[in-house]
mmCIF file of C-alpha atoms (C1' of nucleotides) in Angstrom:
data_model
loop_
_atom_site.group_PDB
_atom_site.id
_atom_site.type_symbol
_atom_site.label_atom_id
_atom_site.label_comp_id
_atom_site.label_asym_id
_atom_site.label_seq_id
_atom_site.Cartn_x
_atom_site.Cartn_y
_atom_site.Cartn_z
ATOM 1 C CA MET A 1 163.023 138.865 100.656
ATOM 2 C CA ARG A 2 165.919 138.060 98.949
ATOM 3 C CA LYS A 3 166.227 134.938 99.865
ATOM 4 C CA MET A 4 162.741 134.063 97.979
ATOM 5 C CA VAL A 5 163.385 135.714 94.413
ATOM 6 C CA ASP A 6 166.591 134.077 95.117
ATOM 7 C CA ALA A 7 164.251 130.869 95.400
ATOM 8 C CA LEU A 8 163.044 132.416 91.966
ATOM 9 C CA ARG A 9 166.066 133.091 90.081
ATOM 10 C CA GLU A 10 167.354 129.663 90.751
ATOM 11 C CA ASN A 11 163.462 127.825 89.828
ATOM 12 C CA GLN A 12 163.418 130.203 86.410
ATOM 13 C CA TYR A 13 161.005 131.835 87.449
ATOM 14 C CA ARG A 14 160.380 135.987 86.059
ATOM 15 C CA ILE A 15 160.930 138.125 88.497
ATOM 16 C CA THR A 16 157.906 140.499 87.751
ATOM 17 C CA PRO A 17 156.557 143.337 89.944
ATOM 18 C CA GLN A 18 153.383 141.693 90.925
ATOM 19 C CA ARG A 19 155.748 139.174 92.282
ATOM 20 C CA LEU A 20 158.403 141.442 93.610
ATOM 21 C CA ALA A 21 155.056 143.413 95.582
ATOM 22 C CA ILE A 22 153.478 139.698 96.676
ATOM 23 C CA LEU A 23 156.941 139.037 99.039
ATOM 24 C CA LYS A 24 157.289 142.683 99.811
ATOM 25 C CA VAL A 25 154.220 142.580 101.298
ATOM 26 C CA LEU A 26 155.019 138.200 102.337
ATOM 27 C CA ALA A 27 158.469 140.652 104.402
ATOM 28 C CA GLU A 28 157.460 142.927 105.541
ATOM 29 C CA SER A 29 153.952 141.271 107.470
ATOM 30 C CA LYS A 30 154.454 140.788 111.674
ATOM 31 C CA GLY A 31 151.172 138.560 111.292
ATOM 32 C CA HIS A 32 149.395 136.308 108.874
ATOM 33 C CA PRO A 33 147.998 137.184 106.039
ATOM 34 C CA SER A 34 145.336 135.321 104.396
ATOM 35 C CA VAL A 35 145.402 135.215 100.962
ATOM 36 C CA GLU A 36 143.083 138.499 100.306
ATOM 37 C CA SER A 37 145.059 140.351 102.799
ATOM 38 C CA ILE A 38 147.977 139.915 100.301
ATOM 39 C CA TYR A 39 145.482 141.085 97.778
ATOM 40 C CA GLU A 40 144.036 143.391 99.045
ATOM 41 C CA GLN A 41 147.902 145.065 100.434
ATOM 42 C CA VAL A 42 149.417 143.887 96.689
ATOM 43 C CA GLN A 43 146.265 146.149 95.439
ATOM 44 C CA THR A 44 147.085 149.352 96.934
ATOM 45 C CA ARG A 45 150.032 149.351 94.385
ATOM 46 C CA PHE A 46 148.740 147.186 91.900
ATOM 47 C CA PRO A 47 145.432 148.052 91.093
ATOM 48 C CA THR A 48 143.997 145.505 88.508
ATOM 49 C CA THR A 49 146.127 142.304 90.539
ATOM 50 C CA SER A 50 144.106 139.545 89.897
ATOM 51 C CA LEU A 51 143.631 137.542 92.785
ATOM 52 C CA ALA A 52 144.506 134.448 90.508
ATOM 53 C CA THR A 53 147.837 135.931 90.427
ATOM 54 C CA ILE A 54 148.684 136.404 94.533
ATOM 55 C CA TYR A 55 146.973 132.234 94.236
ATOM 56 C CA LYS A 56 149.450 130.699 91.339
ATOM 57 C CA ASN A 57 152.326 132.228 93.535
ATOM 58 C CA VAL A 58 151.332 131.958 96.355
ATOM 59 C CA ALA A 59 151.210 127.993 95.735
ATOM 60 C CA VAL A 60 154.780 128.874 94.335
ATOM 61 C CA LEU A 61 155.627 130.369 96.419
ATOM 62 C CA ARG A 62 155.166 127.211 98.815
ATOM 63 C CA ASP A 63 155.861 124.731 96.472
ATOM 64 C CA LEU A 64 159.161 126.273 96.764
ATOM 65 C CA ASP A 65 159.593 126.352 100.354
ATOM 66 C CA GLN A 66 159.657 129.783 100.468
ATOM 67 C CA LEU A 67 156.502 130.725 103.009
ATOM 68 C CA LEU A 68 154.467 128.721 105.741
ATOM 69 C CA GLU A 69 150.767 127.901 104.600
ATOM 70 C CA LEU A 70 149.002 127.652 107.661
ATOM 71 C CA GLY A 71 144.974 125.337 106.515
ATOM 72 C CA PHE A 72 141.875 125.704 108.319
ATOM 73 C CA SER A 73 139.335 122.946 109.086
ATOM 74 C CA ASP A 74 137.350 125.718 108.391
ATOM 75 C CA ASP A 75 139.163 126.941 104.559
ATOM 76 C CA SER A 76 140.580 130.231 105.543
ATOM 77 C CA ASN A 77 143.766 129.552 105.048
ATOM 78 C CA ARG A 78 146.837 131.473 106.471
ATOM 79 C CA TYR A 79 150.516 132.533 105.309
ATOM 80 C CA ASP A 80 153.747 133.134 106.986
ATOM 81 C CA GLY A 81 156.195 134.786 104.805
ATOM 82 C CA ASN A 82 158.882 135.275 107.321
ATOM 83 C CA LYS A 83 159.326 131.545 109.627
ATOM 84 C CA PRO A 84 158.875 129.690 106.142
ATOM 85 C CA TYR A 85 159.014 126.165 108.348
ATOM 86 C CA ASP A 86 156.618 124.366 111.225
ATOM 87 C CA HIS A 87 156.448 126.191 114.333
ATOM 88 C CA PRO A 88 153.467 126.367 117.116
ATOM 89 C CA HIS A 89 150.570 128.928 116.743
ATOM 90 C CA VAL A 90 148.234 131.291 118.970
ATOM 91 C CA VAL A 91 145.489 132.165 117.292
ATOM 92 C CA CYS A 92 142.460 133.957 119.060
ATOM 93 C CA THR A 93 139.252 132.786 117.834
ATOM 94 C CA VAL A 94 137.482 136.678 118.182
ATOM 95 C CA CYS A 95 139.724 138.393 115.806
ATOM 96 C CA ARG A 96 141.800 135.207 114.237
ATOM 97 C CA LYS A 97 144.721 136.901 114.856
ATOM 98 C CA ILE A 98 147.327 134.385 115.271
ATOM 99 C CA LEU A 99 150.213 134.983 116.603
ATOM 100 C CA ASP A 100 154.462 132.770 117.672
ATOM 101 C CA PRO A 101 154.480 131.912 120.920
ATOM 102 C CA ASP A 102 158.226 130.675 121.955
ATOM 103 C CA ILE A 103 158.223 126.662 122.915
ATOM 104 C CA SER A 104 162.166 124.737 122.442
ATOM 105 C CA ALA A 105 159.787 121.079 123.129
ATOM 106 C CA LEU A 106 158.970 120.330 120.242
ATOM 107 C CA ALA A 107 161.816 118.961 119.209
ATOM 108 C CA ASP A 108 162.355 116.481 121.417
ATOM 109 C CA MET A 109 158.619 115.207 121.652
ATOM 110 C CA THR A 110 158.772 114.640 118.062
ATOM 111 C CA GLN A 111 162.366 112.582 118.562
ATOM 112 C CA GLU A 112 160.279 110.403 121.321
ATOM 113 C CA LEU A 113 157.653 109.613 119.298
ATOM 114 C CA THR A 114 159.936 108.864 116.429
ATOM 115 C CA ARG A 115 161.060 106.363 118.925
ATOM 116 C CA GLU A 116 158.025 105.286 120.501
ATOM 117 C CA THR A 117 156.581 104.778 116.983
ATOM 118 C CA GLY A 118 158.129 104.025 114.949
ATOM 119 C CA PHE A 119 156.804 106.428 111.987
ATOM 120 C CA THR A 120 159.509 108.717 109.888
ATOM 121 C CA ILE A 121 157.923 112.829 111.958
ATOM 122 C CA THR A 122 158.647 115.545 108.478
ATOM 123 C CA ARG A 123 155.620 117.775 110.037
ATOM 124 C CA HIS A 124 154.381 118.570 113.113
ATOM 125 C CA ARG A 125 150.864 121.488 113.739
ATOM 126 C CA LEU A 126 150.947 122.153 117.026
ATOM 127 C CA ASP A 127 148.417 125.274 117.457
ATOM 128 C CA PHE A 128 146.814 126.701 120.326
ATOM 129 C CA PHE A 129 142.898 128.545 120.429
ATOM 130 C CA GLY A 130 142.026 131.394 122.649
ATOM 131 C CA VAL A 131 140.357 134.506 123.286
ATOM 132 C CA CYS A 132 143.247 137.185 122.891
ATOM 133 C CA PRO A 133 143.965 139.828 125.906
ATOM 134 C CA GLU A 134 142.552 142.411 123.411
ATOM 135 C CA CYS A 135 138.948 140.814 122.519
ATOM 136 C CA GLN A 136 138.812 139.608 126.491
ATOM 137 C CA ALA A 137 138.960 143.750 126.990
ATOM 138 C CA ARG A 138 135.980 144.118 124.520
ATOM 139 C CA ARG A 139 133.275 142.362 126.314
ATOM 140 C CA MET B 1 128.751 104.483 124.465
ATOM 141 C CA ARG B 2 126.989 104.609 127.293
ATOM 142 C CA LYS B 3 127.904 107.653 128.256
ATOM 143 C CA MET B 4 127.088 108.429 124.552
ATOM 144 C CA VAL B 5 122.922 107.001 124.797
ATOM 145 C CA ASP B 6 123.101 108.553 128.275
ATOM 146 C CA ALA B 7 124.193 112.150 126.702
ATOM 147 C CA LEU B 8 121.460 111.566 123.590
ATOM 148 C CA ARG B 9 118.465 110.852 127.243
ATOM 149 C CA GLU B 10 119.759 113.520 129.228
ATOM 150 C CA ASN B 11 119.249 115.997 125.648
ATOM 151 C CA GLN B 12 116.277 114.138 124.300
ATOM 152 C CA TYR B 13 117.213 113.722 121.370
ATOM 153 C CA ARG B 14 115.948 109.727 121.046
ATOM 154 C CA ILE B 15 117.885 106.592 120.087
ATOM 155 C CA THR B 16 117.198 105.245 117.861
ATOM 156 C CA PRO B 17 117.726 102.090 115.757
ATOM 157 C CA GLN B 18 120.365 104.620 113.357
ATOM 158 C CA ARG B 19 121.960 106.087 116.440
ATOM 159 C CA LEU B 20 122.725 103.112 118.185
ATOM 160 C CA ALA B 21 124.252 102.559 114.846
ATOM 161 C CA ILE B 22 126.379 105.005 115.437
ATOM 162 C CA LEU B 23 127.607 105.055 118.979
ATOM 163 C CA LYS B 24 129.262 101.708 118.303
ATOM 164 C CA VAL B 25 130.631 101.708 115.347
ATOM 165 C CA LEU B 26 132.208 105.094 117.519
ATOM 166 C CA ALA B 27 132.604 103.140 120.987
ATOM 167 C CA GLU B 28 134.297 100.162 118.837
ATOM 168 C CA SER B 29 136.113 101.396 116.781
ATOM 169 C CA LYS B 30 140.059 102.484 117.447
ATOM 170 C CA GLY B 31 140.764 104.663 115.475
ATOM 171 C CA HIS B 32 139.988 107.896 114.342
ATOM 172 C CA PRO B 33 137.085 107.027 111.313
ATOM 173 C CA SER B 34 135.836 109.150 108.715
ATOM 174 C CA VAL B 35 132.246 110.251 108.139
ATOM 175 C CA GLU B 36 132.565 107.648 105.194
ATOM 176 C CA SER B 37 133.933 105.459 106.673
ATOM 177 C CA ILE B 38 131.236 105.667 109.973
ATOM 178 C CA TYR B 39 128.580 105.587 106.567
ATOM 179 C CA GLU B 40 130.026 102.535 105.220
ATOM 180 C CA GLN B 41 130.368 100.858 108.707
ATOM 181 C CA VAL B 42 126.481 101.395 109.496
ATOM 182 C CA GLN B 43 125.346 100.089 106.385
ATOM 183 C CA THR B 44 126.416 96.678 106.758
ATOM 184 C CA ARG B 45 123.992 95.847 110.173
ATOM 185 C CA PHE B 46 120.785 98.512 108.267
ATOM 186 C CA PRO B 47 121.708 98.835 104.246
ATOM 187 C CA THR B 48 118.844 102.047 103.714
ATOM 188 C CA THR B 49 120.932 104.121 105.692
ATOM 189 C CA SER B 50 121.770 107.991 104.367
ATOM 190 C CA LEU B 51 124.789 109.867 105.199
ATOM 191 C CA ALA B 52 122.801 112.381 106.445
ATOM 192 C CA THR B 53 121.930 110.639 109.043
ATOM 193 C CA ILE B 54 125.542 109.996 109.799
ATOM 194 C CA TYR B 55 126.257 113.897 109.438
ATOM 195 C CA LYS B 56 123.650 114.937 111.625
ATOM 196 C CA ASN B 57 124.074 112.582 114.430
ATOM 197 C CA VAL B 58 127.830 113.243 114.373
ATOM 198 C CA ALA B 59 126.839 116.636 114.796
ATOM 199 C CA VAL B 60 124.365 116.007 117.473
ATOM 200 C CA LEU B 61 127.306 114.361 119.176
ATOM 201 C CA ARG B 62 130.174 116.668 118.698
ATOM 202 C CA ASP B 63 128.300 119.761 119.939
ATOM 203 C CA LEU B 64 126.697 117.047 122.830
ATOM 204 C CA ASP B 65 131.438 116.622 123.523
ATOM 205 C CA GLN B 66 131.211 113.373 122.781
ATOM 206 C CA LEU B 67 133.286 112.801 119.946
ATOM 207 C CA LEU B 68 136.563 115.063 119.181
ATOM 208 C CA GLU B 69 136.062 116.315 115.768
ATOM 209 C CA LEU B 70 139.268 116.448 113.337
ATOM 210 C CA GLY B 71 139.236 118.609 110.686
ATOM 211 C CA PHE B 72 142.578 118.308 108.769
ATOM 212 C CA SER B 73 142.942 120.968 105.754
ATOM 213 C CA ASP B 74 142.327 119.058 103.199
ATOM 214 C CA ASP B 75 139.167 118.875 104.193
ATOM 215 C CA SER B 76 138.901 115.202 105.521
ATOM 216 C CA ASN B 77 137.386 115.053 108.794
ATOM 217 C CA ARG B 78 138.193 112.222 111.801
ATOM 218 C CA TYR B 79 135.837 111.486 114.617
ATOM 219 C CA ASP B 80 137.417 110.111 118.155
ATOM 220 C CA GLY B 81 134.156 109.044 119.950
ATOM 221 C CA ASN B 82 136.694 107.604 122.907
ATOM 222 C CA LYS B 83 138.509 110.367 123.908
ATOM 223 C CA PRO B 84 136.695 112.946 123.082
ATOM 224 C CA TYR B 85 138.482 115.443 124.665
ATOM 225 C CA ASP B 86 142.028 117.161 122.787
ATOM 226 C CA HIS B 87 144.923 115.731 122.365
ATOM 227 C CA PRO B 88 147.978 115.454 120.095
ATOM 228 C CA HIS B 89 147.848 112.680 116.555
ATOM 229 C CA VAL B 90 150.658 111.779 114.536
ATOM 230 C CA VAL B 91 148.786 111.012 110.880
ATOM 231 C CA CYS B 92 150.896 108.115 108.044
ATOM 232 C CA THR B 93 150.879 110.379 105.357
ATOM 233 C CA VAL B 94 149.975 107.171 103.610
ATOM 234 C CA CYS B 95 147.288 106.060 104.698
ATOM 235 C CA ARG B 96 145.778 107.461 106.874
ATOM 236 C CA LYS B 97 146.728 106.069 110.069
ATOM 237 C CA ILE B 98 145.893 108.407 113.698
ATOM 238 C CA LEU B 99 147.418 107.043 116.699
ATOM 239 C CA ASP B 100 147.260 108.633 119.440
ATOM 240 C CA PRO B 101 150.743 109.079 120.972
ATOM 241 C CA ASP B 102 151.615 109.304 124.313
ATOM 242 C CA ILE B 103 153.133 113.475 125.493
ATOM 243 C CA SER B 104 152.003 115.239 129.026
ATOM 244 C CA ALA B 105 153.452 118.272 128.139
ATOM 245 C CA LEU B 106 150.783 120.429 126.584
ATOM 246 C CA ALA B 107 149.063 121.173 130.128
ATOM 247 C CA ASP B 108 152.296 123.293 131.148
ATOM 248 C CA MET B 109 153.150 124.427 127.533
ATOM 249 C CA THR B 110 148.972 125.903 127.841
ATOM 250 C CA GLN B 111 150.111 127.420 131.224
ATOM 251 C CA GLU B 112 152.641 128.801 130.077
ATOM 252 C CA LEU B 113 151.064 130.006 127.364
ATOM 253 C CA THR B 114 148.413 132.225 129.194
ATOM 254 C CA ARG B 115 150.806 133.355 131.507
ATOM 255 C CA GLU B 116 153.533 134.947 128.627
ATOM 256 C CA THR B 117 150.594 136.004 125.687
ATOM 257 C CA GLY B 118 147.487 136.302 128.322
ATOM 258 C CA PHE B 119 145.634 134.415 125.856
ATOM 259 C CA THR B 120 142.563 132.488 127.979
ATOM 260 C CA ILE B 121 143.487 129.280 126.168
ATOM 261 C CA THR B 122 140.362 127.071 125.295
ATOM 262 C CA ARG B 123 141.731 123.808 122.651
ATOM 263 C CA HIS B 124 144.760 123.242 121.271
ATOM 264 C CA ARG B 125 145.857 121.142 119.024
ATOM 265 C CA LEU B 126 149.194 118.590 118.355
ATOM 266 C CA ASP B 127 149.286 116.590 115.006
ATOM 267 C CA PHE B 128 152.460 114.869 113.932
ATOM 268 C CA PHE B 129 152.453 113.957 110.415
ATOM 269 C CA GLY B 130 155.092 111.524 109.488
ATOM 270 C CA VAL B 131 154.512 107.614 107.515
ATOM 271 C CA CYS B 132 154.124 105.201 109.535
ATOM 272 C CA PRO B 133 156.502 101.373 110.206
ATOM 273 C CA GLU B 134 153.924 99.923 107.698
ATOM 274 C CA CYS B 135 153.837 102.095 105.174
ATOM 275 C CA GLN B 136 157.441 102.316 104.811
ATOM 276 C CA ALA B 137 158.506 99.169 104.364
ATOM 277 C CA ARG B 138 155.832 98.928 101.554
ATOM 278 C CA ARG B 139 158.866 100.939 99.769
ATOM 279 C "C1'" DT C 1 94.245 104.475 119.966
ATOM 280 C "C1'" DA C 2 94.910 108.884 119.029
ATOM 281 C "C1'" DT C 3 98.227 112.458 118.555
ATOM 282 C "C1'" DT C 4 102.722 115.361 118.914
ATOM 283 C "C1'" DT C 5 106.883 115.360 118.203
ATOM 284 C "C1'" DG C 6 111.431 113.741 116.140
ATOM 285 C "C1'" DT C 7 114.219 111.317 113.171
ATOM 286 C "C1'" DT C 8 115.458 109.358 108.762
ATOM 287 C "C1'" DG C 9 116.408 108.562 103.674
ATOM 288 C "C1'" DA C 10 117.197 110.291 99.876
ATOM 289 C "C1'" DT C 11 117.703 114.450 96.155
ATOM 290 C "C1'" DA C 12 118.997 118.968 95.310
ATOM 291 C "C1'" DA C 13 120.779 123.131 98.105
ATOM 292 C "C1'" DT C 14 124.861 124.929 99.250
ATOM 293 C "C1'" DC C 15 128.787 127.268 99.997
ATOM 294 C "C1'" DA C 16 133.326 130.244 98.964
ATOM 295 C "C1'" DT C 17 137.790 128.771 97.812
ATOM 296 C "C1'" DT C 18 141.367 127.764 94.035
ATOM 297 C "C1'" DT C 19 140.885 126.478 89.315
ATOM 298 C "C1'" DT C 20 141.178 126.580 84.915
ATOM 299 C "C1'" DC C 21 141.091 129.210 80.551
ATOM 300 C "C1'" DC C 22 143.193 131.718 77.799
ATOM 301 C "C1'" DA C 23 143.601 136.500 74.992
ATOM 302 C "C1'" DT C 24 146.840 139.967 76.361
ATOM 303 C "C1'" DA C 25 151.080 141.626 77.928
ATOM 304 C "C1'" DA C 26 155.700 141.162 79.649
ATOM 305 C "C1'" DA C 27 159.722 139.158 80.481
ATOM 306 C "C1'" DA C 28 164.277 136.491 78.783
ATOM 307 C "C1'" DA C 29 166.714 134.614 74.437
ATOM 308 C "C1'" DA C 30 168.359 135.215 70.085
ATOM 309 C "C1'" DT D 1 165.166 143.847 67.333
ATOM 310 C "C1'" DT D 2 162.954 139.057 66.970
ATOM 311 C "C1'" DT D 3 161.588 135.716 68.329
ATOM 312 C "C1'" DT D 4 159.947 131.720 72.878
ATOM 313 C "C1'" DT D 5 158.528 131.777 76.221
ATOM 314 C "C1'" DT D 6 157.360 132.996 80.830
ATOM 315 C "C1'" DA D 7 153.636 135.567 83.596
ATOM 316 C "C1'" DT D 8 149.116 138.855 84.501
ATOM 317 C "C1'" DG D 9 143.986 139.174 84.584
ATOM 318 C "C1'" DG D 10 139.116 138.698 84.675
ATOM 319 C "C1'" DA D 11 135.612 136.125 84.131
ATOM 320 C "C1'" DA D 12 134.231 131.936 84.808
ATOM 321 C "C1'" DA D 13 134.442 127.094 86.593
ATOM 322 C "C1'" DA D 14 134.759 123.614 89.619
ATOM 323 C "C1'" DT D 15 135.427 121.214 93.801
ATOM 324 C "C1'" DG D 16 133.483 118.297 96.819
ATOM 325 C "C1'" DA D 17 132.223 117.806 100.985
ATOM 326 C "C1'" DT D 18 128.149 119.177 104.483
ATOM 327 C "C1'" DT D 19 123.195 121.087 104.647
ATOM 328 C "C1'" DA D 20 118.846 122.094 104.251
ATOM 329 C "C1'" DT D 21 114.686 120.185 102.302
ATOM 330 C "C1'" DC D 22 110.504 118.070 102.697
ATOM 331 C "C1'" DA D 23 107.541 113.232 102.406
ATOM 332 C "C1'" DA D 24 107.022 108.924 105.045
ATOM 333 C "C1'" DC D 25 107.692 107.241 109.488
ATOM 334 C "C1'" DA D 26 108.795 106.222 113.534
ATOM 335 C "C1'" DA D 27 109.575 107.111 118.884
ATOM 336 C "C1'" DA D 28 107.099 109.636 123.243
ATOM 337 C "C1'" DT D 29 103.526 111.282 124.547
ATOM 338 C "C1'" DA D 30 97.922 111.491 126.567
#
DNA sequence: TATTTGTTGATAATCATTTTCCATAAAAAA
DNA sequence: TTTTTTATGGAAAATGATTATCAACAAATA
């Protein structure tokens, strides 16, 4: 949250109430909200907020590396403002919940890949898909 | 190729020249072609082939688990008819080339995740992004 | 061969998300 | 305060890969 505000300031972006509200939603969200979800939460404080504003600000934060954008192939984007760097996810295919599991082995993999393939690896994406315990119980 | 034909037969799909041409492109492609790329290759043999036909057949093969569909968040789909099961990829962000690196540790990860999170993991997706040696040299 | 059923090809329609537009409002600078 | 610059809101438009449509065609079946 503080870091995000600083990043905005450093880049001459103005600190507006809407921006603060968006930052707050992102900082307080322990999940991985969608644009729509951020929109709904911001609207509880600022009922006139526009979807366009959310999109514009999410893009700004993403470009400032303050936000990890998780794009899925079905055009559903989700955001993580608490860990704005690549990390693995476990996605429930029923309720769309997303968790951050602890997996350490990835750094090693990247190094090994660089050696094996000659690629300069800059990013990665590791997602596991399945059904969460809650959704399993609901059957 | 043989396996794909069998799968089609077993499911009462007819073996048409266009289908065979698509299968051939998929089987012979060592890369990860896009629909557009399959289309272009099939057209060299069947100039009147329609894009719709490619889409329909790719969907059939995907549903028969004969084809791995790699959807990226920018709406670019790529296909692998040689290894129609989840496996890691290294993607060059410049030329869009895709390689299959050897990474074994994934099965263990899935097991560990099941234990940790209670999820029933059915699929995964591991992509590394970077620049391939050829594109690095071209700078 | 005649009949039935599945497939193709060409084009139009779709779809939801994301962008664009611009007048208004608000923040920073002078 | 006044001026300048940037952000917002509301609606409309774009986006563009994929899907639907359907007449014409081809493969399987009787």
